[in-house]
Amino acid sequence: MLTYVSEYLPHVSAFALLDALLIAFVIPWVLLKKRDSTVAVAWCLVVLFVPVLGAFLFWVIGYNYVHRRVRSKRSHHDAFRAAHPPPSREATRGADDPAPPPPALPRLAELALAVDAFPPTHGNAVALYHATEKAFAALLEAIAGARHHVHLEFFILRSDATGARLYNLLAEKARAGVEVRLLYDAVGGLFLSGRMLRPLIAAGGKVCEFLPVNPLRSWIQVNLRNHRKIVVVDGQQGLMGGMNIGDEYLGKSARFGYWRDTFVRLEGPAVAGLQRIFTEDWHFAAHESLNSPAYFPDLASTGEAVVQVVESGPDQERNSIREIYFAAILAAEKRLWIASPYFVPDSGLLDALRLARYRGVDVKLLCLMRPDHFLSFYASRYYWADMLAAGAEVYQYAKGMMHSKIVLVDTSWAMVGSANLDNRSLHLNFEVGCMLHTPELVVELERQFEEDLRQSVRLDAVTFAQRPFLVRLTENACRLFSPVL
């Protein structure tokens, strides 16, 4: 026994010394970088009580540092905005629509402007897609009609039959002389086969990764990802929402079954906002400037919708979409309906949601039943308990995978986009949203939300509070990772 101890004691001593050094270095690092005291305490405990691995976890997923390339993105964002200021509100109004901004919730539009959103634009035609098959068909239809350029930006691209349909169409358009640019997130497209893209590249199409992850050149970083989904055709049509490209997003996955998502098709002045977001991201990733008028044609009035495009990401000084969500929650007077597969709010948003319920606002939360991410799902369940305790209604979508990201306030305002109501979307990822200031569109989203509720199971507060101890323990453990979920 003594021989065994003497043999392994040096190794134990070296491990203990390494852990002590890491604690001495990482704890001050946590205190300097984490502004939220709860988050700081949580990470300090992880570092203290999970030897060595705790420090490694903070380095990989806890330290959301703005490294050299993201500092470059922030500088690029500021310089791009300075050189290409958004058009004035008057300039973005359709030529045949001289009407002033609508009176419904004007403070939200003004607040959005203050946190770096594009101005609200009048004269837009908007189509809402609640079924992904129809959304994908509309996407392909728009691309098939392209004459000058097609710009695509997605978080996830799959090497499957659905992906092949898109890549083959893009290659066909490139061979016909249309400029094709495809930007995808390096982590979301990690398993994308280069073979799938060769015909597109051979035809003259351009493909680029956003923030490539290369541990040989820089620190391992998986947190700051481009979660946007944008398609712009000829600068005149734009599509955006929550749908990525792959078989599962069309309901062809046995694991998830039916896939419920929301996608928006725009025509009119609002398309310029989506184009500007893409051109900025493309310029940063591919070092190609797209300032020609061919990419920003004059956009006449094509409808009656008032639309305001907003982007957010770690390259901003303010978390635009998070601030807009917060303001919208406080602005709600009668109704606040939220659809988000992942519900991991920060403390401020959680307090605002509970306060809305205390004020008598009808608060409904629609989340998923079939999880695709274990940590996010069980962390969300922890916060469901808080919402139920405040009197909110919480539903789990039972028909399939619920992936929509929607916020409805009263009967006059809605937000649709790529951002979930979680810390990852609102603090770490690059996201895009579409604010709809038109009551008719809000009514359509409201009807679909009610249909989704009919396909869902409402949680009973008393029953949910009696869930097994091990389940509650799992939820509490998973919510410790809420700063990066």
Tab-separated table of C-alpha atoms in Angstrom:
chain	number	residue	atom	x	y	z
A	1	MET	CA	0.000	0.000	0.000
A	2	LEU	CA	2.793	2.392	0.936
A	3	THR	CA	4.546	1.518	-2.319
A	4	TYR	CA	1.367	2.322	-4.271
A	5	VAL	CA	0.983	5.681	-2.526
A	6	SER	CA	4.640	6.618	-2.967
A	7	GLU	CA	4.447	5.744	-6.668
A	8	TYR	CA	1.437	7.927	-7.415
A	9	LEU	CA	1.985	10.730	-4.881
A	10	PRO	CA	4.218	12.770	-7.221
A	11	HIS	CA	1.528	12.671	-9.892
A	12	VAL	CA	-1.147	13.727	-7.408
A	13	SER	CA	1.055	16.526	-6.136
A	14	ALA	CA	1.719	17.761	-9.674
A	15	PHE	CA	-2.020	17.685	-10.456
A	16	ALA	CA	-2.814	19.583	-7.245
A	17	LEU	CA	-0.142	22.160	-8.046
A	18	LEU	CA	-1.491	22.593	-11.572
A	19	ASP	CA	-5.012	23.022	-10.214
A	20	ALA	CA	-3.836	25.572	-7.640
A	21	LEU	CA	-2.052	27.583	-10.314
A	22	LEU	CA	-5.113	27.500	-12.565
A	23	ILE	CA	-7.347	28.637	-9.709
A	24	ALA	CA	-4.976	31.488	-8.887
A	25	PHE	CA	-5.013	32.594	-12.524
A	26	VAL	CA	-8.598	31.874	-13.598
A	27	ILE	CA	-10.536	33.192	-10.569
A	28	PRO	CA	-9.256	36.781	-11.053
A	29	TRP	CA	-9.884	36.319	-14.775
A	30	VAL	CA	-13.521	35.407	-14.034
A	31	LEU	CA	-13.949	38.372	-11.697
A	32	LEU	CA	-12.560	40.786	-14.259
A	33	LYS	CA	-14.592	39.501	-17.198
A	34	LYS	CA	-17.990	38.620	-15.727
A	35	ARG	CA	-20.132	41.641	-14.876
A	36	ASP	CA	-23.114	39.630	-13.649
A	37	SER	CA	-22.374	38.650	-10.040
A	38	THR	CA	-24.442	35.447	-10.240
A	39	VAL	CA	-22.574	34.320	-13.342
A	40	ALA	CA	-19.242	35.203	-11.749
A	41	VAL	CA	-20.046	33.203	-8.603
A	42	ALA	CA	-21.212	30.223	-10.674
A	43	TRP	CA	-18.010	30.109	-12.693
A	44	CYS	CA	-15.835	30.592	-9.603
A	45	LEU	CA	-17.509	27.567	-8.026
A	46	VAL	CA	-16.996	25.500	-11.165
A	47	VAL	CA	-13.308	26.437	-11.254
A	48	LEU	CA	-12.872	25.702	-7.525
A	49	PHE	CA	-14.731	22.399	-7.297
A	50	VAL	CA	-14.019	20.846	-10.698
A	51	PRO	CA	-10.212	20.538	-10.686
A	52	VAL	CA	-8.466	21.571	-13.911
A	53	LEU	CA	-11.542	20.757	-16.022
A	54	GLY	CA	-13.400	23.732	-14.549
A	55	ALA	CA	-10.714	26.125	-15.761
A	56	PHE	CA	-10.700	24.465	-19.169
A	57	LEU	CA	-14.500	24.796	-19.433
A	58	PHE	CA	-14.309	28.509	-18.653
A	59	TRP	CA	-11.620	28.963	-21.287
A	60	VAL	CA	-13.650	27.157	-23.947
A	61	ILE	CA	-17.274	28.160	-23.263
A	62	GLY	CA	-17.248	30.625	-20.382
A	63	TYR	CA	-14.839	33.291	-21.548
A	64	ASN	CA	-16.738	34.972	-24.343
A	65	TYR	CA	-13.800	37.059	-25.286
A	66	VAL	CA	-13.812	39.388	-28.234
A	67	HIS	CA	-10.641	38.005	-29.756
A	68	ARG	CA	-8.678	39.639	-32.530
A	69	ARG	CA	-11.023	38.688	-35.367
A	70	VAL	CA	-14.155	39.760	-33.488
A	71	ARG	CA	-12.492	43.003	-32.432
A	72	SER	CA	-11.831	43.411	-36.125
A	73	LYS	CA	-15.527	42.698	-36.789
A	74	ARG	CA	-16.541	45.402	-34.322
A	75	SER	CA	-14.160	47.903	-35.916
A	76	HIS	CA	-15.397	46.853	-39.337
A	77	HIS	CA	-19.023	47.257	-38.203
A	78	ASP	CA	-18.403	50.807	-37.001
A	79	ALA	CA	-16.410	51.765	-40.096
A	80	PHE	CA	-18.973	50.210	-42.441
A	81	ARG	CA	-21.837	52.057	-40.777
A	82	ALA	CA	-19.904	55.331	-40.874
A	83	ALA	CA	-19.100	54.959	-44.587
A	84	HIS	CA	-22.568	53.672	-45.495
A	85	PRO	CA	-25.085	55.357	-43.190
A	86	PRO	CA	-28.612	53.924	-43.286
A	87	PRO	CA	-30.987	55.989	-45.407
A	88	SER	CA	-33.133	58.516	-43.611
A	89	ARG	CA	-36.668	57.635	-42.637
A	90	GLU	CA	-37.974	59.856	-45.405
A	91	ALA	CA	-35.716	58.198	-47.967
A	92	THR	CA	-36.846	54.719	-46.998
A	93	ARG	CA	-40.517	55.549	-47.401
A	94	GLY	CA	-42.028	54.235	-50.630
A	95	ALA	CA	-42.506	56.829	-53.342
A	96	ASP	CA	-46.278	56.282	-53.345
A	97	ASP	CA	-46.662	56.151	-49.581
A	98	PRO	CA	-46.205	59.582	-47.956
A	99	ALA	CA	-48.010	58.559	-44.790
A	100	PRO	CA	-46.284	59.211	-41.417
A	101	PRO	CA	-45.148	56.340	-39.189
A	102	PRO	CA	-48.064	54.440	-37.661
A	103	PRO	CA	-49.075	55.464	-34.132
A	104	ALA	CA	-49.076	51.879	-32.783
A	105	LEU	CA	-46.293	51.449	-30.228
A	106	PRO	CA	-44.125	54.225	-31.692
A	107	ARG	CA	-41.796	54.029	-28.722
A	108	LEU	CA	-40.604	50.601	-29.813
A	109	ALA	CA	-39.620	51.905	-33.237
A	110	GLU	CA	-37.796	54.835	-31.670
A	111	LEU	CA	-36.110	52.591	-29.120
A	112	ALA	CA	-35.003	50.260	-31.885
A	113	LEU	CA	-33.424	53.189	-33.732
A	114	ALA	CA	-31.563	54.170	-30.557
A	115	VAL	CA	-30.026	50.690	-30.265
A	116	ASP	CA	-28.734	50.499	-33.841
A	117	ALA	CA	-31.748	49.113	-35.745
A	118	PHE	CA	-32.528	50.279	-39.259
A	119	PRO	CA	-35.271	52.889	-39.644
A	120	PRO	CA	-38.835	51.613	-40.071
A	121	THR	CA	-39.681	51.416	-43.765
A	122	HIS	CA	-43.088	51.854	-45.360
A	123	GLY	CA	-44.448	50.302	-48.531
A	124	ASN	CA	-43.339	46.680	-48.053
A	125	ALA	CA	-45.023	43.493	-49.199
A	126	VAL	CA	-44.648	40.742	-46.584
A	127	ALA	CA	-45.444	37.040	-46.854
A	128	LEU	CA	-45.296	34.886	-43.727
A	129	TYR	CA	-44.501	31.171	-44.027
A	130	HIS	CA	-45.437	28.914	-41.143
A	131	ALA	CA	-44.620	25.629	-42.917
A	132	THR	CA	-40.985	25.047	-43.840
A	133	GLU	CA	-41.789	23.209	-47.071
A	134	LYS	CA	-43.574	26.310	-48.356
A	135	ALA	CA	-40.776	28.543	-47.065
A	136	PHE	CA	-38.125	26.464	-48.810
A	137	ALA	CA	-40.185	26.434	-52.030
A	138	ALA	CA	-40.430	30.234	-51.858
A	139	LEU	CA	-36.679	30.429	-51.320
A	140	LEU	CA	-35.986	28.285	-54.386
A	141	GLU	CA	-38.528	30.267	-56.433
A	142	ALA	CA	-36.853	33.557	-55.562
A	143	ILE	CA	-33.412	32.201	-56.469
A	144	ALA	CA	-34.682	30.717	-59.734
A	145	GLY	CA	-35.867	34.180	-60.777
A	146	ALA	CA	-32.545	35.911	-60.009
A	147	ARG	CA	-31.033	37.994	-62.790
A	148	HIS	CA	-28.042	39.719	-61.217
A	149	HIS	CA	-27.086	38.247	-57.841
A	150	VAL	CA	-28.087	35.861	-55.063
A	151	HIS	CA	-26.748	36.384	-51.537
A	152	LEU	CA	-27.253	33.695	-48.894
A	153	GLU	CA	-26.207	33.638	-45.252
A	154	PHE	CA	-27.048	30.637	-43.033
A	155	PHE	CA	-26.009	29.162	-39.721
A	156	ILE	CA	-26.356	25.499	-40.754
A	157	LEU	CA	-25.925	23.938	-44.204
A	158	ARG	CA	-26.376	20.176	-44.561
A	159	SER	CA	-24.875	17.751	-47.085
A	160	ASP	CA	-28.183	16.004	-47.724
A	161	ALA	CA	-30.920	15.939	-50.369
A	162	THR	CA	-32.369	19.296	-49.291
A	163	GLY	CA	-28.955	20.908	-49.339
A	164	ALA	CA	-28.205	19.401	-52.744
A	165	ARG	CA	-31.371	20.946	-54.209
A	166	LEU	CA	-30.203	24.375	-53.114
A	167	TYR	CA	-26.545	23.980	-54.136
A	168	ASN	CA	-27.488	22.595	-57.556
A	169	LEU	CA	-29.839	25.503	-58.207
A	170	LEU	CA	-27.164	27.967	-57.132
A	171	ALA	CA	-24.645	26.314	-59.468
A	172	GLU	CA	-27.176	26.524	-62.305
A	173	LYS	CA	-27.697	30.243	-61.691
A	174	ALA	CA	-23.936	30.817	-61.478
A	175	ARG	CA	-23.445	29.095	-64.838
A	176	ALA	CA	-26.105	31.432	-66.256
A	177	GLY	CA	-24.027	34.458	-65.195
A	178	VAL	CA	-25.755	35.317	-61.922
A	179	GLU	CA	-23.417	36.333	-59.078
A	180	VAL	CA	-23.801	33.843	-56.230
A	181	ARG	CA	-22.353	34.376	-52.763
A	182	LEU	CA	-22.892	31.830	-50.005
A	183	LEU	CA	-21.799	32.632	-46.450
A	184	TYR	CA	-22.164	30.052	-43.685
A	185	ASP	CA	-21.051	29.749	-40.096
A	186	ALA	CA	-17.912	27.664	-39.643
A	187	VAL	CA	-19.349	25.704	-36.701
A	188	GLY	CA	-22.850	25.337	-38.152
A	189	GLY	CA	-21.339	24.088	-41.411
A	190	LEU	CA	-18.650	21.964	-39.770
A	191	PHE	CA	-19.861	18.770	-41.447
A	192	LEU	CA	-20.719	20.337	-44.783
A	193	SER	CA	-19.042	18.304	-47.519
A	194	GLY	CA	-16.825	20.290	-49.866
A	195	ARG	CA	-17.895	17.930	-52.618
A	196	MET	CA	-21.413	19.349	-52.426
A	197	LEU	CA	-20.153	22.847	-53.175
A	198	ARG	CA	-17.659	22.038	-55.953
A	199	PRO	CA	-20.145	22.488	-58.829
A	200	LEU	CA	-21.124	25.895	-57.441
A	201	ILE	CA	-17.513	27.020	-57.071
A	202	ALA	CA	-16.591	25.618	-60.484
A	203	ALA	CA	-19.445	27.645	-61.998
A	204	GLY	CA	-18.039	30.859	-60.519
A	205	GLY	CA	-20.032	31.008	-57.309
A	206	LYS	CA	-18.299	32.253	-54.177
A	207	VAL	CA	-18.448	30.406	-50.857
A	208	CYS	CA	-17.024	31.624	-47.562
A	209	GLU	CA	-16.961	30.558	-43.911
A	210	PHE	CA	-17.745	33.028	-41.141
A	211	LEU	CA	-15.192	33.077	-38.299
A	212	PRO	CA	-13.366	29.804	-39.079
A	213	VAL	CA	-12.327	27.829	-36.008
A	214	ASN	CA	-8.668	26.892	-36.194
A	215	PRO	CA	-7.162	25.851	-32.829
A	216	LEU	CA	-3.708	25.718	-34.438
A	217	ARG	CA	-3.820	29.473	-35.046
A	218	SER	CA	-5.976	30.786	-32.213
A	219	TRP	CA	-7.732	29.814	-29.024
A	220	ILE	CA	-10.576	27.329	-29.256
A	221	GLN	CA	-13.696	29.436	-29.636
A	222	VAL	CA	-17.146	28.079	-30.336
A	223	ASN	CA	-19.286	30.693	-28.648
A	224	LEU	CA	-19.463	33.642	-31.032
A	225	ARG	CA	-21.345	32.245	-34.010
A	226	ASN	CA	-23.281	33.646	-36.956
A	227	HIS	CA	-26.838	32.426	-36.357
A	228	ARG	CA	-28.420	34.577	-39.098
A	229	LYS	CA	-30.549	33.223	-41.944
A	230	ILE	CA	-30.738	35.720	-44.815
A	231	VAL	CA	-31.370	35.430	-48.540
A	232	VAL	CA	-31.321	38.492	-50.828
A	233	VAL	CA	-32.094	38.231	-54.546
A	234	ASP	CA	-31.197	41.109	-56.893
A	235	GLY	CA	-31.456	43.499	-53.955
A	236	GLN	CA	-35.243	43.414	-54.405
A	237	GLN	CA	-36.405	40.312	-52.538
A	238	GLY	CA	-35.357	39.228	-49.085
A	239	LEU	CA	-36.086	36.175	-46.975
A	240	MET	CA	-35.210	35.624	-43.325
A	241	GLY	CA	-36.340	33.726	-40.242
A	242	GLY	CA	-35.407	30.620	-38.255
A	243	MET	CA	-35.059	27.910	-40.905
A	244	ASN	CA	-31.649	26.482	-41.828
A	245	ILE	CA	-30.900	24.263	-44.842
A	246	GLY	CA	-31.241	20.523	-44.309
A	247	ASP	CA	-33.639	17.600	-44.410
A	248	GLU	CA	-34.699	17.941	-40.775
A	249	TYR	CA	-35.877	21.508	-41.396
A	250	LEU	CA	-38.392	20.162	-43.907
A	251	GLY	CA	-39.716	17.577	-41.464
A	252	LYS	CA	-37.788	14.665	-42.975
A	253	SER	CA	-36.036	13.613	-39.773
A	254	ALA	CA	-37.416	10.599	-37.922
A	255	ARG	CA	-36.068	12.072	-34.692
A	256	PHE	CA	-37.955	15.388	-34.873
A	257	GLY	CA	-40.765	14.713	-37.324
A	258	TYR	CA	-42.771	17.787	-38.308
A	259	TRP	CA	-40.657	20.950	-38.137
A	260	ARG	CA	-42.500	24.124	-37.142
A	261	ASP	CA	-40.681	27.300	-38.107
A	262	THR	CA	-41.426	30.820	-39.320
A	263	PHE	CA	-39.905	32.482	-42.368
A	264	VAL	CA	-40.556	35.912	-43.847
A	265	ARG	CA	-40.412	37.019	-47.473
A	266	LEU	CA	-39.982	40.755	-48.085
A	267	GLU	CA	-40.303	42.984	-51.106
A	268	GLY	CA	-39.840	46.714	-50.796
A	269	PRO	CA	-37.553	49.179	-48.986
A	270	ALA	CA	-36.922	46.848	-46.013
A	271	VAL	CA	-34.880	44.516	-48.242
A	272	ALA	CA	-32.072	47.084	-48.217
A	273	GLY	CA	-31.565	46.399	-44.497
A	274	LEU	CA	-31.068	42.677	-45.071
A	275	GLN	CA	-28.726	43.445	-47.965
A	276	ARG	CA	-26.633	45.768	-45.818
A	277	ILE	CA	-26.282	43.130	-43.113
A	278	PHE	CA	-25.158	40.549	-45.655
A	279	THR	CA	-22.718	42.868	-47.433
A	280	GLU	CA	-21.136	43.861	-44.143
A	281	ASP	CA	-20.741	40.232	-43.036
A	282	TRP	CA	-19.461	39.232	-46.471
A	283	HIS	CA	-16.947	42.074	-46.570
A	284	PHE	CA	-15.642	41.023	-43.156
A	285	ALA	CA	-15.404	37.314	-44.029
A	286	ALA	CA	-14.415	37.424	-47.707
A	287	HIS	CA	-12.768	40.880	-47.939
A	288	GLU	CA	-14.926	41.797	-50.920
A	289	SER	CA	-16.683	45.162	-50.998
A	290	LEU	CA	-20.189	45.221	-52.477
A	291	ASN	CA	-20.997	48.909	-52.751
A	292	SER	CA	-22.249	49.014	-56.333
A	293	PRO	CA	-25.768	50.427	-56.929
A	294	ALA	CA	-26.522	47.072	-58.557
A	295	TYR	CA	-26.703	45.609	-55.048
A	296	PHE	CA	-28.800	48.472	-53.684
A	297	PRO	CA	-31.368	49.344	-56.371
A	298	ASP	CA	-34.095	51.916	-55.812
A	299	LEU	CA	-36.945	50.114	-54.075
A	300	ALA	CA	-40.401	51.471	-54.754
A	301	SER	CA	-43.453	50.814	-52.632
A	302	THR	CA	-44.819	47.302	-53.203
A	303	GLY	CA	-47.258	46.954	-50.311
A	304	GLU	CA	-48.555	48.497	-47.121
A	305	ALA	CA	-46.484	46.848	-44.412
A	306	VAL	CA	-44.228	48.825	-42.089
A	307	VAL	CA	-41.092	46.796	-41.406
A	308	GLN	CA	-37.981	47.503	-39.351
A	309	VAL	CA	-34.904	45.285	-39.714
A	310	VAL	CA	-32.566	44.883	-36.745
A	311	GLU	CA	-29.277	43.049	-36.315
A	312	SER	CA	-27.353	42.185	-33.187
A	313	GLY	CA	-24.078	40.560	-32.279
A	314	PRO	CA	-20.935	40.796	-30.173
A	315	ASP	CA	-19.586	43.413	-32.588
A	316	GLN	CA	-22.115	45.906	-31.178
A	317	GLU	CA	-21.726	48.031	-28.085
A	318	ARG	CA	-25.410	47.342	-27.308
A	319	ASN	CA	-27.242	44.044	-27.638
A	320	SER	CA	-29.896	45.438	-29.951
A	321	ILE	CA	-32.370	42.553	-30.097
A	322	ARG	CA	-32.102	41.944	-26.373
A	323	GLU	CA	-32.863	45.595	-25.640
A	324	ILE	CA	-35.821	45.541	-28.041
A	325	TYR	CA	-37.199	42.384	-26.417
A	326	PHE	CA	-36.868	44.017	-23.009
A	327	ALA	CA	-38.660	47.185	-24.157
A	328	ALA	CA	-41.394	45.154	-25.859
A	329	ILE	CA	-42.047	43.186	-22.685
A	330	LEU	CA	-42.383	46.400	-20.689
A	331	ALA	CA	-44.594	47.963	-23.392
A	332	ALA	CA	-47.106	45.106	-23.374
A	333	GLU	CA	-50.450	46.157	-21.926
A	334	LYS	CA	-52.774	43.243	-22.673
A	335	ARG	CA	-50.899	40.443	-24.388
A	336	LEU	CA	-47.371	39.075	-24.576
A	337	TRP	CA	-47.010	35.829	-26.507
A	338	ILE	CA	-43.572	34.323	-27.078
A	339	ALA	CA	-42.489	31.343	-29.143
A	340	SER	CA	-38.902	30.226	-28.591
A	341	PRO	CA	-37.520	26.676	-28.551
A	342	TYR	CA	-34.880	27.705	-26.042
A	343	PHE	CA	-35.964	29.869	-23.122
A	344	VAL	CA	-32.967	30.825	-20.986
A	345	PRO	CA	-33.444	34.538	-20.215
A	346	ASP	CA	-31.035	36.704	-18.299
A	347	SER	CA	-32.171	38.036	-14.918
A	348	GLY	CA	-33.375	41.357	-16.345
A	349	LEU	CA	-35.582	39.737	-18.982
A	350	LEU	CA	-36.924	37.240	-16.457
A	351	ASP	CA	-37.870	40.039	-14.061
A	352	ALA	CA	-39.529	41.984	-16.888
A	353	LEU	CA	-41.570	38.914	-17.888
A	354	ARG	CA	-42.731	38.288	-14.344
A	355	LEU	CA	-43.566	41.964	-13.927
A	356	ALA	CA	-45.674	41.842	-17.086
A	357	ARG	CA	-47.694	39.013	-15.583
A	358	TYR	CA	-48.066	40.879	-12.275
A	359	ARG	CA	-49.439	43.829	-14.269
A	360	GLY	CA	-52.169	41.587	-15.616
A	361	VAL	CA	-50.695	40.996	-19.070
A	362	ASP	CA	-51.648	37.719	-20.750
A	363	VAL	CA	-48.244	36.000	-20.931
A	364	LYS	CA	-47.986	32.800	-22.945
A	365	LEU	CA	-44.763	30.933	-23.623
A	366	LEU	CA	-44.540	28.295	-26.367
A	367	CYS	CA	-41.516	25.985	-26.245
A	368	LEU	CA	-40.554	22.585	-27.541
A	369	MET	CA	-41.316	19.104	-26.249
A	370	ARG	CA	-38.714	17.117	-28.211
A	371	PRO	CA	-35.312	18.553	-27.283
A	372	ASP	CA	-32.422	18.722	-29.712
A	373	HIS	CA	-30.006	20.155	-27.124
A	374	PHE	CA	-30.007	18.503	-23.696
A	375	LEU	CA	-28.461	21.387	-21.721
A	376	SER	CA	-30.662	24.091	-23.235
A	377	PHE	CA	-33.837	22.041	-22.779
A	378	TYR	CA	-33.331	21.311	-19.098
A	379	ALA	CA	-32.101	24.817	-18.369
A	380	SER	CA	-35.300	26.096	-20.035
A	381	ARG	CA	-37.385	23.864	-17.778
A	382	TYR	CA	-35.793	25.535	-14.767
A	383	TYR	CA	-37.060	28.910	-15.984
A	384	TRP	CA	-40.471	27.489	-16.910
A	385	ALA	CA	-40.990	26.975	-13.184
A	386	ASP	CA	-40.411	30.680	-12.560
A	387	MET	CA	-42.877	31.631	-15.296
A	388	LEU	CA	-45.533	29.241	-13.987
A	389	ALA	CA	-45.076	30.563	-10.469
A	390	ALA	CA	-45.705	34.084	-11.780
A	391	GLY	CA	-48.969	32.972	-13.380
A	392	ALA	CA	-47.827	32.727	-17.002
A	393	GLU	CA	-49.033	29.948	-19.300
A	394	VAL	CA	-46.342	27.597	-20.595
A	395	TYR	CA	-46.955	25.222	-23.505
A	396	GLN	CA	-44.909	22.410	-25.049
A	397	TYR	CA	-45.358	21.891	-28.783
A	398	ALA	CA	-46.356	18.241	-29.289
A	399	LYS	CA	-46.747	17.993	-33.075
A	400	GLY	CA	-43.016	17.985	-33.753
A	401	MET	CA	-40.051	20.329	-33.416
A	402	MET	CA	-41.006	23.908	-32.488
A	403	HIS	CA	-38.256	26.174	-33.859
A	404	SER	CA	-40.056	29.509	-34.413
A	405	LYS	CA	-38.754	32.673	-32.806
A	406	ILE	CA	-41.678	35.087	-32.401
A	407	VAL	CA	-42.670	37.815	-29.939
A	408	LEU	CA	-46.204	39.266	-30.130
A	409	VAL	CA	-47.126	42.395	-28.169
A	410	ASP	CA	-50.807	43.352	-27.920
A	411	THR	CA	-52.310	43.524	-31.428
A	412	SER	CA	-49.944	45.882	-33.181
A	413	TRP	CA	-46.318	44.723	-32.928
A	414	ALA	CA	-44.363	41.555	-33.571
A	415	MET	CA	-40.788	40.394	-34.024
A	416	VAL	CA	-39.798	37.439	-36.195
A	417	GLY	CA	-36.213	36.384	-36.759
A	418	SER	CA	-33.344	34.091	-35.889
A	419	ALA	CA	-32.913	35.004	-32.206
A	420	ASN	CA	-34.151	32.729	-29.441
A	421	LEU	CA	-34.995	34.136	-26.045
A	422	ASP	CA	-31.792	32.853	-24.499
A	423	ASN	CA	-28.403	34.205	-23.549
A	424	ARG	CA	-26.657	32.654	-26.533
A	425	SER	CA	-28.833	34.463	-29.064
A	426	LEU	CA	-29.074	37.726	-27.160
A	427	HIS	CA	-25.463	38.078	-26.008
A	428	LEU	CA	-23.175	35.790	-28.025
A	429	ASN	CA	-24.486	35.126	-31.526
A	430	PHE	CA	-24.838	37.300	-34.613
A	431	GLU	CA	-28.612	37.498	-35.182
A	432	VAL	CA	-31.177	39.265	-37.342
A	433	GLY	CA	-34.785	40.205	-36.664
A	434	CYS	CA	-37.720	41.712	-38.505
A	435	MET	CA	-39.994	44.041	-36.534
A	436	LEU	CA	-43.518	44.214	-37.935
A	437	HIS	CA	-45.453	47.361	-37.091
A	438	THR	CA	-48.510	46.366	-39.137
A	439	PRO	CA	-51.564	45.036	-37.229
A	440	GLU	CA	-52.736	42.810	-40.110
A	441	LEU	CA	-49.480	40.849	-40.005
A	442	VAL	CA	-49.646	40.618	-36.224
A	443	VAL	CA	-53.152	39.173	-36.512
A	444	GLU	CA	-51.881	36.502	-38.921
A	445	LEU	CA	-49.103	35.561	-36.503
A	446	GLU	CA	-51.635	35.536	-33.677
A	447	ARG	CA	-53.870	33.066	-35.528
A	448	GLN	CA	-50.947	30.766	-36.209
A	449	PHE	CA	-49.826	31.011	-32.583
A	450	GLU	CA	-53.317	29.923	-31.476
A	451	GLU	CA	-53.153	27.014	-33.919
A	452	ASP	CA	-49.782	26.049	-32.458
A	453	LEU	CA	-51.287	26.095	-28.966
A	454	ARG	CA	-53.941	23.640	-30.122
A	455	GLN	CA	-51.076	21.320	-31.102
A	456	SER	CA	-49.418	21.758	-27.709
A	457	VAL	CA	-49.667	20.557	-24.124
A	458	ARG	CA	-50.208	23.188	-21.457
A	459	LEU	CA	-48.171	22.662	-18.311
A	460	ASP	CA	-50.039	22.557	-15.024
A	461	ALA	CA	-48.217	24.596	-12.391
A	462	VAL	CA	-49.106	22.240	-9.530
A	463	THR	CA	-48.148	19.094	-11.417
A	464	PHE	CA	-44.934	20.616	-12.772
A	465	ALA	CA	-43.895	21.625	-9.250
A	466	GLN	CA	-44.145	17.954	-8.217
A	467	ARG	CA	-41.725	16.657	-10.865
A	468	PRO	CA	-39.152	14.159	-9.555
A	469	PHE	CA	-36.168	15.295	-7.517
A	470	LEU	CA	-33.638	14.012	-10.050
A	471	VAL	CA	-35.336	16.025	-12.811
A	472	ARG	CA	-35.214	19.193	-10.722
A	473	LEU	CA	-31.593	18.500	-9.854
A	474	THR	CA	-30.776	18.095	-13.554
A	475	GLU	CA	-32.532	21.385	-14.334
A	476	ASN	CA	-30.574	23.201	-11.642
A	477	ALA	CA	-27.303	21.726	-12.866
A	478	CYS	CA	-28.016	22.672	-16.481
A	479	ARG	CA	-29.021	26.234	-15.641
A	480	LEU	CA	-25.503	26.801	-14.293
A	481	PHE	CA	-24.518	26.900	-17.977
A	482	SER	CA	-27.219	29.492	-18.745
A	483	PRO	CA	-24.671	32.250	-19.547
A	484	VAL	CA	-23.640	30.289	-22.656
A	485	LEU	CA	-27.005	28.694	-23.527
